[in-house]
XYZ file of C-alpha atoms in Angstrom:
614
model
C -20.890 -19.984 -2.349
C -18.684 -20.467 0.691
C -17.856 -17.205 2.415
C -14.662 -16.530 4.283
C -14.768 -16.039 8.065
C -16.174 -12.522 7.999
C -19.193 -11.615 10.095
C -22.423 -12.217 8.237
C -24.414 -9.243 9.562
C -24.487 -7.368 6.271
C -25.942 -3.862 6.033
C -29.177 -3.525 4.059
C -28.624 -3.599 0.305
C -31.681 -1.362 -0.014
C -29.580 1.500 1.366
C -28.377 3.298 -1.769
C -26.910 6.381 -0.067
C -23.399 5.484 -1.176
C -24.498 5.280 -4.811
C -26.143 8.692 -4.629
C -23.025 10.149 -3.012
C -20.692 8.457 -5.511
C -22.678 9.979 -8.411
C -23.216 13.418 -6.886
C -21.615 16.294 -8.755
C -20.747 14.272 -11.869
C -19.537 16.524 -14.713
C -18.138 14.106 -17.273
C -16.019 11.024 -17.847
C -12.951 10.162 -19.875
C -14.240 8.417 -23.010
C -12.989 5.828 -23.614
C -11.794 5.247 -20.050
C -8.391 4.049 -21.211
C -5.009 5.691 -20.612
C -1.959 4.746 -22.659
C 1.758 5.387 -22.306
C 3.704 7.190 -25.029
C 4.574 3.833 -26.597
C 0.905 2.832 -26.830
C 0.952 0.451 -23.882
C -2.258 0.505 -21.815
C -1.514 1.684 -18.281
C -5.142 2.012 -17.146
C -8.416 0.597 -18.455
C -11.466 1.503 -16.428
C -13.773 0.292 -19.188
C -12.607 -3.234 -18.401
C -14.923 -3.050 -15.366
C -18.099 -2.440 -17.391
C -19.233 -5.959 -16.469
C -19.925 -4.658 -12.948
C -23.073 -2.968 -14.251
C -24.732 -6.369 -14.317
C -26.188 -8.134 -11.287
C -23.793 -10.019 -9.053
C -23.050 -13.546 -10.354
C -22.350 -16.566 -8.179
C -18.609 -16.066 -8.788
C -18.391 -13.078 -6.422
C -19.482 -11.988 -2.967
C -22.499 -9.650 -3.338
C -21.092 -7.174 -0.833
C -17.733 -6.940 -2.620
C -19.559 -6.672 -5.979
C -21.470 -3.694 -4.584
C -18.262 -2.025 -3.392
C -16.541 -2.687 -6.712
C -19.416 -1.092 -8.632
C -18.986 2.039 -6.518
C -15.217 2.116 -7.003
C -15.498 1.680 -10.772
C -17.351 4.966 -11.242
C -15.108 7.201 -13.328
C -15.024 10.880 -14.118
C -14.763 14.455 -12.859
C -16.985 15.352 -9.911
C -17.755 18.620 -8.164
C -17.358 18.151 -4.408
C -17.974 21.734 -3.277
C -17.472 25.261 -4.508
C -13.978 25.263 -6.136
C -13.352 21.637 -5.042
C -13.268 18.881 -7.680
C -12.210 15.248 -7.784
C -11.199 12.893 -10.568
C -12.115 9.354 -9.562
C -11.787 6.042 -11.368
C -8.582 6.819 -13.277
C -6.308 5.008 -10.836
C -6.479 3.268 -7.465
C -6.598 6.673 -5.767
C -8.376 9.999 -6.353
C -6.930 13.273 -7.572
C -8.484 16.326 -5.914
C -8.230 19.809 -7.425
C -8.812 23.059 -5.543
C -9.330 26.180 -7.615
C -7.250 29.130 -6.440
C -6.798 32.719 -7.520
C -4.585 31.964 -10.533
C -4.801 28.251 -11.114
C -5.465 24.961 -9.385
C -3.885 23.195 -6.395
C -3.575 19.444 -6.999
C -3.900 16.985 -4.115
C -2.475 13.476 -4.639
C -1.466 13.093 -8.323
C -2.265 9.334 -8.565
C 0.317 6.579 -9.224
C 1.446 7.192 -12.791
C 2.315 10.277 -14.809
C 0.053 9.033 -17.592
C -3.087 8.699 -15.440
C -2.325 11.976 -13.629
C -1.988 13.819 -16.944
C -5.255 12.287 -18.167
C -7.020 13.316 -14.948
C -5.738 16.887 -15.216
C -6.781 17.018 -18.875
C -10.296 15.834 -17.938
C -10.517 18.595 -15.335
C -9.340 21.215 -17.820
C -11.817 20.008 -20.416
C -14.649 20.993 -18.091
C -13.128 23.806 -16.014
C -10.680 25.535 -18.316
C -6.930 25.432 -18.881
C -5.865 26.510 -15.401
C -2.171 26.130 -14.508
C -1.088 23.966 -11.579
C -0.117 26.437 -8.850
C 0.418 24.019 -5.973
C 0.832 20.333 -5.204
C -0.047 18.533 -1.964
C 0.885 14.966 -1.003
C -1.409 13.701 1.757
C 0.960 10.870 2.676
C 3.941 8.770 1.694
C 2.428 5.954 -0.414
C 3.151 5.866 -4.142
C -0.496 6.066 -5.212
C -0.483 9.612 -3.844
C 2.681 10.983 -5.423
C 3.791 8.758 -8.307
C 2.060 10.790 -11.015
C 3.658 14.096 -9.952
C 5.295 14.709 -13.332
C 1.926 14.224 -14.993
C 0.732 17.499 -13.457
C 4.118 19.236 -13.130
C 6.116 18.281 -16.232
C 9.812 19.123 -16.315
C 10.218 22.871 -16.701
C 6.834 23.765 -15.190
C 7.666 23.264 -11.526
C 9.547 26.499 -10.849
C 7.845 28.520 -8.135
C 5.181 25.859 -7.496
C 5.065 24.918 -3.796
C 4.864 21.205 -3.000
C 3.473 20.433 0.465
C 3.857 17.167 2.374
C 3.864 15.935 5.974
C 7.167 15.850 7.857
C 9.183 12.732 7.057
C 7.405 12.237 3.739
C 10.454 11.831 1.496
C 12.241 9.302 3.689
C 9.168 7.112 4.053
C 8.142 7.483 0.408
C 11.315 5.832 -0.807
C 12.381 3.606 2.101
C 10.155 0.640 1.196
C 11.962 0.314 -2.132
C 15.250 -0.120 -0.265
C 14.603 -2.737 2.360
C 11.873 -5.126 1.222
C 10.816 -3.708 -2.130
C 11.274 -6.831 -4.252
C 9.211 -9.036 -1.945
C 6.539 -6.351 -1.582
C 6.223 -5.901 -5.339
C 5.881 -9.661 -5.840
C 3.200 -9.960 -3.174
C 1.450 -6.804 -4.373
C 0.883 -8.620 -7.665
C -1.266 -11.092 -5.724
C -2.908 -8.444 -3.541
C -4.084 -6.299 -6.450
C -4.646 -9.193 -8.856
C -2.405 -7.556 -11.444
C -2.309 -10.552 -13.769
C -5.890 -11.707 -13.253
C -8.449 -11.034 -15.981
C -10.933 -8.260 -15.261
C -14.035 -10.404 -15.249
C -16.873 -11.639 -13.017
C -14.793 -14.695 -12.186
C -11.509 -12.778 -11.991
C -10.333 -9.446 -10.582
C -13.297 -7.214 -9.751
C -11.495 -4.632 -7.589
C -9.573 -4.347 -4.354
C -12.117 -2.615 -2.145
C -10.107 0.594 -1.903
C -10.401 1.116 -5.648
C -10.417 -0.901 -8.834
C -6.721 -1.577 -9.405
C -3.312 0.048 -9.685
C -2.107 1.701 -12.876
C 1.170 0.482 -14.359
C 2.672 3.607 -15.871
C 5.656 5.806 -15.006
C 6.209 6.526 -11.308
C 7.881 9.829 -10.477
C 8.603 11.871 -7.383
C 8.917 15.625 -7.131
C 10.407 16.377 -3.689
C 8.394 18.539 -1.278
C 9.375 22.170 -0.858
C 7.192 22.876 2.207
C 7.118 20.506 5.198
C 4.076 20.344 7.446
C 5.646 19.834 10.857
C 2.877 20.414 13.395
C -0.850 20.204 13.904
C -2.366 23.661 13.634
C 0.086 24.800 10.955
C -1.515 26.949 8.293
C -0.332 27.457 4.721
C -1.826 29.463 1.878
C -1.169 28.455 -1.727
C -2.593 30.507 -4.608
C -5.037 32.106 -2.202
C -6.202 28.723 -0.862
C -5.832 28.524 2.933
C -5.207 25.146 4.543
C -5.189 24.130 8.225
C -3.261 20.918 8.906
C -3.446 18.021 11.347
C -0.414 15.722 11.387
C -1.335 12.031 11.778
C 1.969 10.079 11.699
C 1.842 6.325 12.203
C -1.752 5.892 11.089
C -2.369 4.598 7.564
C 1.134 5.775 6.629
C 4.231 6.732 8.640
C 3.880 10.307 7.333
C 0.303 11.479 6.786
C -1.929 14.484 7.388
C -5.534 15.625 7.343
C -6.340 19.230 6.470
C -9.208 21.682 6.338
C -10.028 24.356 3.770
C -11.726 26.823 6.152
C -13.136 29.187 3.529
C -14.432 26.291 1.438
C -15.728 24.339 4.457
C -14.186 21.160 3.031
C -12.166 18.605 5.006
C -9.552 16.293 3.463
C -9.146 13.057 5.436
C -6.250 11.669 3.360
C -6.480 7.871 3.755
C -7.282 7.886 7.453
C -11.047 7.512 6.988
C -12.296 5.722 3.878
C -15.418 3.765 2.972
C -14.032 0.463 4.198
C -12.015 -1.022 7.021
C -8.415 -0.319 6.056
C -5.286 -2.389 6.658
C -3.381 -2.429 9.928
C -0.957 -4.645 7.997
C -1.218 -4.951 4.220
C -1.075 -8.400 2.662
C 1.786 -7.234 0.445
C 3.774 -6.603 3.628
C 4.740 -3.424 5.469
C 5.547 -2.201 8.942
C 2.550 -2.869 11.199
C 0.457 0.271 11.651
C -0.715 1.542 15.005
C -4.472 1.045 15.284
C -4.404 2.746 18.703
C -2.964 6.013 17.416
C -5.113 5.765 14.278
C -8.256 5.903 16.384
C -6.866 8.703 18.536
C -6.016 10.915 15.564
C -9.529 10.439 14.210
C -10.843 11.468 17.600
C -8.600 14.532 17.502
C -9.937 15.382 14.032
C -13.520 15.233 15.323
C -12.692 17.876 17.915
C -10.196 19.940 15.905
C -12.415 20.476 12.871
C -15.831 20.341 14.528
C -18.389 22.604 12.892
C -15.942 23.900 10.287
C -16.910 21.703 7.326
C -19.893 20.856 5.159
C -18.199 18.005 3.277
C -15.360 15.549 3.875
C -13.435 13.829 1.113
C -10.529 11.394 1.067
C -7.823 10.039 -1.204
C -10.050 7.077 -2.110
C -13.791 6.533 -2.579
C -16.471 9.221 -2.584
C -17.163 12.197 -0.276
C -19.555 12.482 2.658
C -21.771 15.574 2.751
C -23.388 17.288 5.733
C -21.828 18.134 9.077
C -23.822 15.525 11.007
C -23.090 12.798 8.443
C -19.363 13.569 8.498
C -19.307 13.624 12.301
C -21.065 10.245 12.440
C -18.725 8.817 9.790
C -15.620 9.987 11.682
C -17.000 8.728 14.996
C -17.666 5.266 13.592
C -14.290 5.111 11.851
C -12.624 6.134 15.111
C -14.517 3.457 17.033
C -13.637 0.889 14.362
C -9.872 1.140 14.872
C -10.083 1.744 18.627
C -12.291 -1.325 19.141
C -10.097 -3.475 16.918
C -7.006 -2.457 18.877
C -8.378 -2.563 22.405
C -10.302 -5.815 22.123
C -7.323 -7.597 20.579
C -5.177 -6.388 23.493
C -7.824 -7.402 26.010
C -7.954 -10.918 24.645
C -4.220 -11.413 24.083
C -3.678 -10.554 27.745
C -6.025 -13.422 28.561
C -3.762 -15.793 26.633
C -5.347 -16.529 23.220
C -3.097 -16.309 20.173
C -3.592 -14.042 17.176
C -5.426 -16.615 15.029
C -7.630 -17.589 17.977
C -8.588 -13.968 18.672
C -9.161 -13.325 14.970
C -11.565 -16.260 14.827
C -13.701 -15.086 17.740
C -13.637 -11.294 17.568
C -16.559 -9.514 15.949
C -17.418 -5.859 15.685
C -20.323 -4.293 17.560
C -23.542 -4.736 15.538
C -23.796 -0.974 15.030
C -20.446 -1.047 13.171
C -21.086 -4.327 11.370
C -24.102 -2.718 9.728
C -22.163 0.246 8.349
C -21.006 -0.224 4.773
C -17.926 1.933 5.428
C -16.806 -0.418 8.220
C -16.823 -3.575 6.086
C -13.591 -5.403 5.416
C -13.226 -4.847 1.683
C -9.517 -3.918 1.787
C -8.339 -4.652 5.273
C -10.197 -7.424 7.067
C -11.092 -7.789 10.721
C -9.460 -11.219 10.629
C -6.005 -10.252 9.404
C -6.035 -6.892 11.200
C -6.478 -8.637 14.553
C -3.432 -10.775 13.755
C -1.537 -7.618 12.850
C -2.300 -5.974 16.193
C -1.140 -9.164 17.919
C 2.039 -9.127 15.810
C 2.743 -5.492 16.700
C 2.818 -6.301 20.401
C 3.915 -9.932 20.671
C 5.499 -10.838 17.323
C 5.356 -14.098 15.418
C 5.842 -16.455 18.393
C 2.701 -17.389 20.302
C 4.576 -18.674 23.368
C 3.987 -22.368 22.692
C 7.424 -24.052 22.553
C 6.096 -26.525 19.965
C 5.970 -23.579 17.579
C 9.394 -22.208 18.466
C 11.462 -24.345 16.080
C 9.183 -25.963 13.543
C 10.462 -27.290 10.245
C 10.223 -24.908 7.274
C 7.154 -25.372 5.029
C 8.476 -27.909 2.515
C 10.087 -30.178 5.121
C 7.051 -29.898 7.376
C 4.765 -30.769 4.474
C 6.742 -33.888 3.612
C 6.376 -35.168 7.159
C 2.648 -34.413 7.339
C 2.048 -36.244 4.068
C 4.084 -39.209 5.291
C 2.163 -39.387 8.578
C -1.152 -39.167 6.737
C -0.330 -42.170 4.575
C 1.026 -40.569 1.420
C -0.041 -37.999 -1.136
C -2.978 -39.988 -2.519
C -4.462 -40.431 0.933
C -4.096 -36.743 1.773
C -5.538 -35.746 -1.609
C -8.592 -37.927 -0.989
C -9.128 -36.511 2.491
C -8.732 -32.955 1.218
C -11.345 -33.494 -1.479
C -13.719 -34.857 1.129
C -13.255 -31.773 3.300
C -13.798 -29.562 0.259
C -16.961 -31.420 -0.671
C -18.179 -30.962 2.896
C -17.606 -27.206 2.637
C -14.522 -26.985 4.860
C -12.430 -25.221 2.232
C -10.027 -23.751 4.753
C -8.782 -27.135 5.980
C -8.886 -28.569 2.477
C -6.509 -25.781 1.414
C -4.203 -26.580 4.337
C -4.044 -30.277 3.453
C -3.562 -29.655 -0.265
C -0.869 -27.088 0.398
C 1.069 -29.771 2.305
C 0.819 -32.122 -0.682
C 2.010 -29.412 -3.089
C 4.914 -28.418 -0.863
C 5.880 -32.049 -0.327
C 5.941 -32.599 -4.106
C 5.521 -29.525 -6.315
C 5.421 -31.784 -9.382
C 2.135 -33.344 -8.219
C -0.197 -31.850 -10.828
C -3.325 -33.432 -9.344
C -2.641 -31.794 -5.976
C -1.928 -28.441 -7.593
C -5.159 -28.544 -9.568
C -7.144 -29.571 -6.479
C -5.605 -26.706 -4.477
C -6.263 -24.283 -7.334
C -9.926 -25.341 -7.360
C -10.232 -24.819 -3.606
C -8.500 -21.423 -3.836
C -10.905 -20.421 -6.580
C -13.900 -21.260 -4.416
C -12.416 -19.385 -1.464
C -11.713 -16.361 -3.630
C -15.189 -16.236 -5.083
C -16.660 -16.328 -1.594
C -14.497 -13.525 -0.214
C -16.010 -10.196 0.793
C -12.492 -8.759 1.025
C -11.082 -7.673 -2.345
C -7.453 -8.398 -1.557
C -8.264 -11.836 -0.122
C -10.193 -12.615 -3.321
C -7.237 -11.548 -5.440
C -4.742 -13.551 -3.386
C -6.806 -16.712 -3.672
C -7.498 -16.297 -7.383
C -3.925 -15.284 -8.187
C -2.685 -18.295 -6.240
C -4.993 -20.549 -8.233
C -3.794 -19.038 -11.491
C -0.138 -19.494 -10.558
C -0.691 -23.109 -9.544
C -2.170 -23.760 -12.991
C -0.003 -21.559 -15.209
C 3.245 -21.075 -13.309
C 4.832 -17.802 -12.288
C 3.907 -14.745 -14.358
C 5.560 -11.477 -13.373
C 4.864 -8.170 -15.088
C 7.774 -6.871 -17.129
C 6.948 -3.289 -16.155
C 9.735 -1.693 -14.123
C 8.166 0.340 -11.291
C 11.403 2.181 -10.548
C 12.206 5.670 -11.760
C 15.378 7.803 -11.638
C 13.569 10.427 -9.551
C 12.686 7.814 -6.946
C 16.274 6.567 -6.841
C 17.647 10.100 -6.654
C 15.415 10.791 -3.645
C 17.185 8.093 -1.618
C 19.632 9.400 0.933
C 23.218 8.181 0.745
C 22.540 6.089 3.852
C 19.581 4.433 2.109
C 21.642 3.775 -1.007
C 24.319 2.079 1.071
C 21.656 0.128 2.964
C 20.306 -1.044 -0.387
C 23.708 -2.604 -1.045
C 24.066 -4.016 2.468
C 20.794 -5.965 2.322
C 21.926 -7.626 -0.924
C 25.283 -8.905 0.317
C 25.581 -12.688 -0.042
C 26.702 -13.231 3.536
C 28.183 -16.745 3.240
C 30.161 -15.798 0.110
C 31.476 -12.730 1.925
C 32.431 -14.453 5.182
C 36.147 -14.262 4.470
C 36.195 -10.770 2.962
C 37.744 -7.974 5.006
C 37.836 -4.625 3.229
C 37.282 -0.929 3.849
C 36.210 1.682 1.296
C 35.754 5.399 1.932
C 33.330 7.466 -0.128
C 33.965 11.204 0.036
C 30.763 12.920 -1.151
C 31.757 16.351 -2.408
C 28.194 17.688 -2.646
C 27.417 16.668 0.924
C 30.850 17.261 2.421
C 30.597 13.883 4.165
C 32.896 10.876 4.281
C 31.176 7.501 4.365
C 33.238 4.513 5.491
C 32.073 1.126 4.228
C 33.378 -1.963 6.018
C 32.765 -5.491 4.779
C 33.648 -7.899 7.587
C 32.199 -11.281 8.589
C 29.727 -11.062 5.723
C 28.183 -7.784 6.966
C 28.503 -4.476 5.136
C 28.295 -1.608 7.624
C 28.759 2.099 7.122
C 29.181 5.281 9.148
C 29.770 8.900 8.208
C 31.806 11.881 9.361
C 32.390 15.404 8.022
C 34.596 15.207 4.933
C 37.229 17.432 6.527
C 37.621 15.185 9.555
C 40.692 12.967 9.179
C 39.859 9.242 9.410
C 41.390 7.375 12.345
C 42.741 4.723 9.996
C 43.388 4.564 6.265
C 40.881 2.854 3.967
C 41.978 0.362 1.345
C 40.240 2.490 -1.298
C 39.013 6.087 -1.201
C 36.610 7.364 -3.850
C 35.877 11.074 -4.276
C 32.572 11.718 -6.042
C 29.190 13.412 -5.868
C 25.828 11.715 -5.369
C 24.909 11.464 -9.095
C 28.198 9.642 -9.734
C 27.515 7.397 -6.742
C 24.202 6.470 -8.338
C 26.032 5.702 -11.563
C 28.646 3.638 -9.729
C 25.958 1.539 -8.055
C 24.300 1.114 -11.450
C 27.506 -0.424 -12.809
C 28.935 2.547 -14.726
C 32.461 2.137 -13.352
C 34.949 4.692 -12.050
C 34.886 7.143 -14.956
C 34.951 10.695 -13.586
C 35.498 9.468 -10.025
C 38.674 10.281 -8.146
C 40.199 7.250 -6.475
C 43.158 6.441 -4.264
C 44.132 2.927 -3.237
C 43.168 -0.458 -4.617
C 40.226 -0.324 -7.105
C 40.092 -4.097 -6.885
C 38.326 -3.739 -3.540
C 35.321 -2.360 -5.381
C 35.309 -5.385 -7.670
C 35.461 -7.694 -4.658
C 32.595 -5.849 -3.000
C 30.321 -5.940 -6.040
C 31.150 -9.618 -6.570
C 29.189 -10.507 -3.428
C 26.221 -8.201 -4.133
C 23.210 -10.209 -5.282
C 20.179 -9.248 -7.366
C 16.747 -10.143 -6.019
C 14.594 -12.527 -8.050
C 11.320 -10.768 -8.995
C 9.728 -14.133 -9.829
C 10.357 -16.102 -6.649
C 7.753 -18.818 -5.943
C 4.893 -18.082 -3.571
C 2.387 -20.948 -3.832
C 5.038 -23.613 -4.367
C 8.335 -24.219 -2.524
């Protein structure tokens, strides 16, 4: 087995503390561990990971196999008095806090189907308690998407929904700007189309996988706007710490003082997290991440007996939690500061990533291992946050794009056959990384070269099987599968009307602007006003020089110049208009043909764009 460039100072496998903690408080599992949609489609199958009960084969990294076995544990667990978790029914955990009348739900998973199954499992063991509160720890879909599974339509009246300030904007913004590319890459990151098997997808480090059911969003009714804010829901008192810009743009930790239980959201989990996810996102701030963990150590000191998070298993005992938080703090602080120290000496991101290692005391902590984020790609992310993609070397300022560059490399090397032979020699010698680079050039120079694609697929497979990081494994194995079988994209639509309705008008208009075919629109010059009656705002859209821009004013404020078309409508009708439902029920003045001209240059993103071929 050839491992990836992770440090090789593994913690002792004889340490089984994590297994004892992951099993502690077990009350019962969902049997079978399968969740289906109303139409019978499987949206979650935890039983597919039963193979992890066996010893690690030579098709997986032993450390990742260990982590995957822990993540695959499924069922209802008692964390503390009145505190319960359902784990193993989605990528994330659902936590339930028993109040005076019912139960407060924290993080209702990704899908309504898995959330409903988790709530049903809780009720099977703890009684049919109503949901009396809902808390979103942060703005990622695996922590709010199943909201309607615990608060079905008609049951939400009077139920407070708490979230950190800025939650709604950040929860939906990724779907506007780079959603299609992120979804495509997420398929690689989570290994969505890989078989669940010892030689396939065995987990992602943070959990087993993502469910593929119905994503919903119930908007918050109570914003947490400051650290120190207290809220009481159904007799359950919570003390909050805002942690924006850490694992998510809007995130919060919080303490249950009477229960002596601390929720750490996704800021401290049993692995090194991502500073930049492989699916793509805005680079996170490792500096502030470490500082908020340090603040949590001081803010909550001595006020807890257990800490739990939105993923993985809890940590019990004040001293154990304090040590865990201290090491997690040091993990992100060290990663940030040492990358900055070295980049100021001149090395580039890849050079720093190759040399940087964690202190031995952190390397030998299971919770600091790179199962989801990796030290290697996180270092590059910190570099990117401060210095961007350009490393300062002018030779890298204006390189050819991948396919054209590949053609030239193959030509210089003496042709495809010569490069293929050299790549196989490097692979045989164990240098899989350079073999992959050479073979990728051959594939990009000629994507019809089946021998090169198969050779690259074989190298990717070996790299994936040697990876300690779950998402690296999935990327390599998914790349190998796509090279052999072509593009396969799930037909499941992750969108939902509630998600779309949560977009602001500005976001909706941005979603159109980023899909304008600029060259086709170069010669268009048009202006459209949208008068939103429910917002009492006028939005002016201008398409000029291939760019669609917009600005808003109060609806009663007379425009400085007349628009070619003015539409009077409310937001629901705007959503319908953008969905292609036409002008029915919409007041209009001017030339409706302008709308036709605008929509004629709006493109639709390809969900099956190539990744491992040009």
